[in-house]
CSV table of C-alpha atoms in Angstrom, one decimal:
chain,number,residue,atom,x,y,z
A,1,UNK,CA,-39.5,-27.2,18.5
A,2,UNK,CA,-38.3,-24.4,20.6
A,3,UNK,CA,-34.6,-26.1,21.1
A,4,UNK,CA,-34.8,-26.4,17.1
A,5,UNK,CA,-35.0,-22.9,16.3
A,6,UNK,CA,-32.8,-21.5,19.1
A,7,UNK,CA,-30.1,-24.3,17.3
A,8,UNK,CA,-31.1,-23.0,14.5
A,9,UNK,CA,-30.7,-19.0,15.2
A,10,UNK,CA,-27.3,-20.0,17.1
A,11,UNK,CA,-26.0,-21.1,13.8
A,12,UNK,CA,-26.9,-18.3,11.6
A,13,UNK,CA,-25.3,-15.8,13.9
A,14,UNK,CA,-22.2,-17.9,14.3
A,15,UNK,CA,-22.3,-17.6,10.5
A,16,UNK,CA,-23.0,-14.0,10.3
A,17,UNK,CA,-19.8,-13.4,12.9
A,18,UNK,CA,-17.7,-15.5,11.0
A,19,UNK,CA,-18.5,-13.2,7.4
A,20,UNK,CA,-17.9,-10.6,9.5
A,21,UNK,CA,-14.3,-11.8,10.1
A,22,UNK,CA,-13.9,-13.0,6.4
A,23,UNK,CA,-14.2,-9.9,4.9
A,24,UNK,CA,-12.2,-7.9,7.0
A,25,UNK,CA,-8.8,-8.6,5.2
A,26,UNK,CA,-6.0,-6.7,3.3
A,27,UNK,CA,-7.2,-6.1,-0.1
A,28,UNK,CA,-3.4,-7.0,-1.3
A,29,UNK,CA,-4.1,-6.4,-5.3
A,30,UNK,CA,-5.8,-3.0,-5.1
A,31,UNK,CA,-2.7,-2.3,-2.6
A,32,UNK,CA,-0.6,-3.1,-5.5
A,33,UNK,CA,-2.0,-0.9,-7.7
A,34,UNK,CA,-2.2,2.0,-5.4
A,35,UNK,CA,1.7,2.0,-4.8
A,36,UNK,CA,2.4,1.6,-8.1
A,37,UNK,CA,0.4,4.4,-8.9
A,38,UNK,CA,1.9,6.7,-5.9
A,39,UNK,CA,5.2,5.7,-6.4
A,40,UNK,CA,5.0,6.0,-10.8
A,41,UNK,CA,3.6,9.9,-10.1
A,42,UNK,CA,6.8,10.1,-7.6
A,43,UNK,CA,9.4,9.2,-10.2
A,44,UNK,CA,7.1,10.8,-13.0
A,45,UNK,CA,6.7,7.1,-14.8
A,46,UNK,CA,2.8,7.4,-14.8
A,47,UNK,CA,-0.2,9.3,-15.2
A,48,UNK,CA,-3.0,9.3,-12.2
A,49,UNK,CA,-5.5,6.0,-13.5
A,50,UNK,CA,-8.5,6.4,-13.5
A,51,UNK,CA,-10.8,5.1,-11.0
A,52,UNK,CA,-11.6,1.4,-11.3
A,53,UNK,CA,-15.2,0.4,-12.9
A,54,UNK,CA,-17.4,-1.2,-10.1
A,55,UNK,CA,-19.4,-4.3,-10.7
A,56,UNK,CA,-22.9,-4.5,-11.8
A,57,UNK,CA,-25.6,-5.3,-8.6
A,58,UNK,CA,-27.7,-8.7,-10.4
A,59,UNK,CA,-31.1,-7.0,-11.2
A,60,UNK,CA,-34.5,-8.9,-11.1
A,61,UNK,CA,-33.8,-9.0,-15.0
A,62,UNK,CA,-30.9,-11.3,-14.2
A,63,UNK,CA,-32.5,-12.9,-11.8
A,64,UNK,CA,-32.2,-11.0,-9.0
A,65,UNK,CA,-30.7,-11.9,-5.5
A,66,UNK,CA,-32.3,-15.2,-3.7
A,67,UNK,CA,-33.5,-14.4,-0.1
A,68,UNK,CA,-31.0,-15.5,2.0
A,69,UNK,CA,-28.2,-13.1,0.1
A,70,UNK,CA,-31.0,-10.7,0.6
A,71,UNK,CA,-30.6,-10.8,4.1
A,72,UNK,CA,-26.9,-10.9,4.3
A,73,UNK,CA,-26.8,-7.7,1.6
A,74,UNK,CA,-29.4,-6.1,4.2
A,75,UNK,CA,-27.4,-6.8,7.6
A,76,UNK,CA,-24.2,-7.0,6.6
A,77,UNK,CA,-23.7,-4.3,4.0
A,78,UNK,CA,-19.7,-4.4,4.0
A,79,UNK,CA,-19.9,-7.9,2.9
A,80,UNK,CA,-21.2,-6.5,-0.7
A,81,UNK,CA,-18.6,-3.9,-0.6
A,82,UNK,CA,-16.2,-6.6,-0.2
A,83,UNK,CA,-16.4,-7.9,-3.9
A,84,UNK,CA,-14.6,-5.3,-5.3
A,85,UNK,CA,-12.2,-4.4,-2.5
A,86,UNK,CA,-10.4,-0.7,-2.3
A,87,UNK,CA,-7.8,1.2,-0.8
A,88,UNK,CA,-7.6,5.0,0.2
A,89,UNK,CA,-4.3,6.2,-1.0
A,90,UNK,CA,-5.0,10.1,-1.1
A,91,UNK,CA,-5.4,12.5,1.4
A,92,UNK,CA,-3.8,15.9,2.0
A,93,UNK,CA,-1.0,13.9,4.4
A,94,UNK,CA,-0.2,11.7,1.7
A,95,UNK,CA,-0.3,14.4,-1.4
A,96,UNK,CA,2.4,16.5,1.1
A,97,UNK,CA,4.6,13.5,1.0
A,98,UNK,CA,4.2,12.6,-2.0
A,99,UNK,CA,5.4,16.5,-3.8
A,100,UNK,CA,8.4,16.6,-0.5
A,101,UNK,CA,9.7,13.3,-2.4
A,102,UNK,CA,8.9,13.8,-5.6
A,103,UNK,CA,10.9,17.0,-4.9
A,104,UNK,CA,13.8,14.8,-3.3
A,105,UNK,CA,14.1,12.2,-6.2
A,106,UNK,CA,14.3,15.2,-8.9
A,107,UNK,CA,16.9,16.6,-6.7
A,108,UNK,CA,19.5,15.1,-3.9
A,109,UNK,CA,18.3,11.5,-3.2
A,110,UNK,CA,18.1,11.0,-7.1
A,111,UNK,CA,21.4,11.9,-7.7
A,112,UNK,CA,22.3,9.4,-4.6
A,113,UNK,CA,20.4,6.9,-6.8
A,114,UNK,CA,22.3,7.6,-9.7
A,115,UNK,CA,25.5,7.4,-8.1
A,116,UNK,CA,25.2,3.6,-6.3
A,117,UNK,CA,25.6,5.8,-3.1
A,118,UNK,CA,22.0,5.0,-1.5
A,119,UNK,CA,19.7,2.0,-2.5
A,120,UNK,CA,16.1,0.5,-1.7
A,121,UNK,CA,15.9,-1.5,0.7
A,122,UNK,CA,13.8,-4.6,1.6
A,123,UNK,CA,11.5,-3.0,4.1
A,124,UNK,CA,10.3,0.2,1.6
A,125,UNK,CA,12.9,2.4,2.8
A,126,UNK,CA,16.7,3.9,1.4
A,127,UNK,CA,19.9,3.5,3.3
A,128,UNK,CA,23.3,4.5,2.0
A,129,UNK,CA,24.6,1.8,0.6
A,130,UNK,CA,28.4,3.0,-0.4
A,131,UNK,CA,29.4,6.4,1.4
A,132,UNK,CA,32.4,6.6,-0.4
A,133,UNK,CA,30.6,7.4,-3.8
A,134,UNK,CA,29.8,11.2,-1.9
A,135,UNK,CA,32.2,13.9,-1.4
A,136,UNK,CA,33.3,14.2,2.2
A,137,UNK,CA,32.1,17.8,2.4
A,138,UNK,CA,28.4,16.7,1.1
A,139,UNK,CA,28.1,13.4,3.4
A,140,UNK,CA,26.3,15.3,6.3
A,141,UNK,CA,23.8,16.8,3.5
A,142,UNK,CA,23.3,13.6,2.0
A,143,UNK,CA,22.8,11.4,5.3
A,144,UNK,CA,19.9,14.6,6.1
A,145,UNK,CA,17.8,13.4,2.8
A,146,UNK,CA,18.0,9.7,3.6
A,147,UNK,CA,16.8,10.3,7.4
A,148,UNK,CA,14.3,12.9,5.6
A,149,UNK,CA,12.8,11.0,3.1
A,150,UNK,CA,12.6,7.4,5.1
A,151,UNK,CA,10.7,10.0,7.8
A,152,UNK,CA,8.4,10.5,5.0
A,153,UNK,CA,7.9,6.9,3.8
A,154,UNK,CA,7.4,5.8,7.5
A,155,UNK,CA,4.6,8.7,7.8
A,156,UNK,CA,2.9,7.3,4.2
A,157,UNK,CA,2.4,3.9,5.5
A,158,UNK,CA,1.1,5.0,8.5
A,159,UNK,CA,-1.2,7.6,7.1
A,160,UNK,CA,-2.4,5.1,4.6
A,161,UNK,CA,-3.2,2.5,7.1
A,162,UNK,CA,-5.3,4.7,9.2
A,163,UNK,CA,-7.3,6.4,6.4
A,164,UNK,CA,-8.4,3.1,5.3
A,165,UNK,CA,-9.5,2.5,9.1
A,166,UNK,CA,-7.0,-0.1,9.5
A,167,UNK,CA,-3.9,1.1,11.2
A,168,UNK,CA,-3.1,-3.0,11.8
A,169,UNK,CA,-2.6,-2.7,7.8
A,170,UNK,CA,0.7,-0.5,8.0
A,171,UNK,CA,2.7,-3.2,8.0
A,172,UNK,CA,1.8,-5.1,4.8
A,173,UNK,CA,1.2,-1.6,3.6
A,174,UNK,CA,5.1,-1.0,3.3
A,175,UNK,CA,6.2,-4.5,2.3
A,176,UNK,CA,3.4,-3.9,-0.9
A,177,UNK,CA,5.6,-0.7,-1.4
A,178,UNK,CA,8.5,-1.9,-0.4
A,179,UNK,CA,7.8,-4.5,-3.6
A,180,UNK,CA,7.2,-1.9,-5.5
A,181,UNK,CA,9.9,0.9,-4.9
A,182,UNK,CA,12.0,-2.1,-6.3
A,183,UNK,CA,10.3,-2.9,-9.9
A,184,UNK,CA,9.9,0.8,-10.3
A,185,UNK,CA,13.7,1.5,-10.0
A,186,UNK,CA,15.6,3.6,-12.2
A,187,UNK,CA,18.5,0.7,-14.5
A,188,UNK,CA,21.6,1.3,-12.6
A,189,UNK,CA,19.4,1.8,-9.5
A,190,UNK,CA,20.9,-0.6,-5.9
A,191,UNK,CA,18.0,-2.5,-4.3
A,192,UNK,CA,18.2,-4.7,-1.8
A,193,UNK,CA,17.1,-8.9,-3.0
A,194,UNK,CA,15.5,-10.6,0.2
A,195,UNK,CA,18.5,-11.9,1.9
A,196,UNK,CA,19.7,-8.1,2.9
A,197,UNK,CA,22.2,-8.2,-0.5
A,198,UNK,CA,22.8,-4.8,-2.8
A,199,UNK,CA,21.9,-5.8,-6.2
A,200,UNK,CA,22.3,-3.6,-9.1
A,201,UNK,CA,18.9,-3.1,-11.6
């Protein structure tokens, strides 16, 4: 009987461990929506949205919760959380970065934009794409606001990552921008496609 219940014990935790592990992932959808948000306030296409509605807990009314989800809600509380996954977008880092670029696109890099000189490229960043498109006497200044504003979008995915507690996250954190930057492009706007080749929105 003994042997039964330590089998039996052994299993459970095994299956507690193993929800642990499940529901530590990259909420990729609420990502989505985050950096559409961020980047539509940074090329002033969107309003903030508001926050989204959480789900209803079951009540006895319903039903309520059998035992054994009980017991999971009550030792593993993240798991619950876990239904409706979030990501932390804003913090005083990322609301500096996001007015020094906002700044940038009304300014310098749009113009770049505008001109074909500097495009988005496949990893969430801008390069110049055609140098020729800018005056030799302005090339220094424009090079300056690429390195400057690729500083700032390396920063954002970093910063993001670690307010979320996940700094293993700042790499699927830019490619979800990087995704983005591109739909949210200006017509007339260079982008990179995924082979590394400037296409024109």
């Amino acid at each position: 009987m003994r042997k039964l219940v330590y089998v039996v014990l052994t299993s459970l935790a095994v299956a507690l461990v193993g929800c642990v592990t499940i529901n530590v992932y990259f909420p990729e959808a609420a990502a989505q929506k985050a950096a559409d948000q961020f980047i539509g306030n940074v090329l002033n296409q969107t309003t903030p949205a508001a926050p989204a509605p959480k789900m209803p807990k079951p009540t006895a009314k319903d039903g309520g919760a059998q035992p054994s989800a009980m017991l999971l809600d009550l030792l593993l509380p993240a798991a619950h959380a876990a239904e409706t996954p979030d990501i932390r977008i804003q913090t005083a880092a990322t609301e500096a970065i996001r007015g020094r670029m906002q700044g940038r696109f009304q300014g310098a890099l749009g113009e770049l934009l505008d001109s074909g000189a500097v495009g988005f490229t496949r990893d969430g960043m801008v390069a110049m794409r055609d140098a020729a498109k800018v005056p030799l006497s302005q090339r220094a200044q424009a090079n300056t606001t690429v390195a400057d504003e690729n500083r700032d979008r390396t920063a954002l995915y970093r910063e993001i990552a670690n307010a979320n507690n996940h700094p293993e996250w700042e790499a699927q954190i830019r490619a979800t921008f990087a995704k983005s930057w591109i739909e949210k492009a200006h017509a007339g706007w260079y982008y990179q496609d995924a082979s590394g080749a400037w296409q024109k929105k």
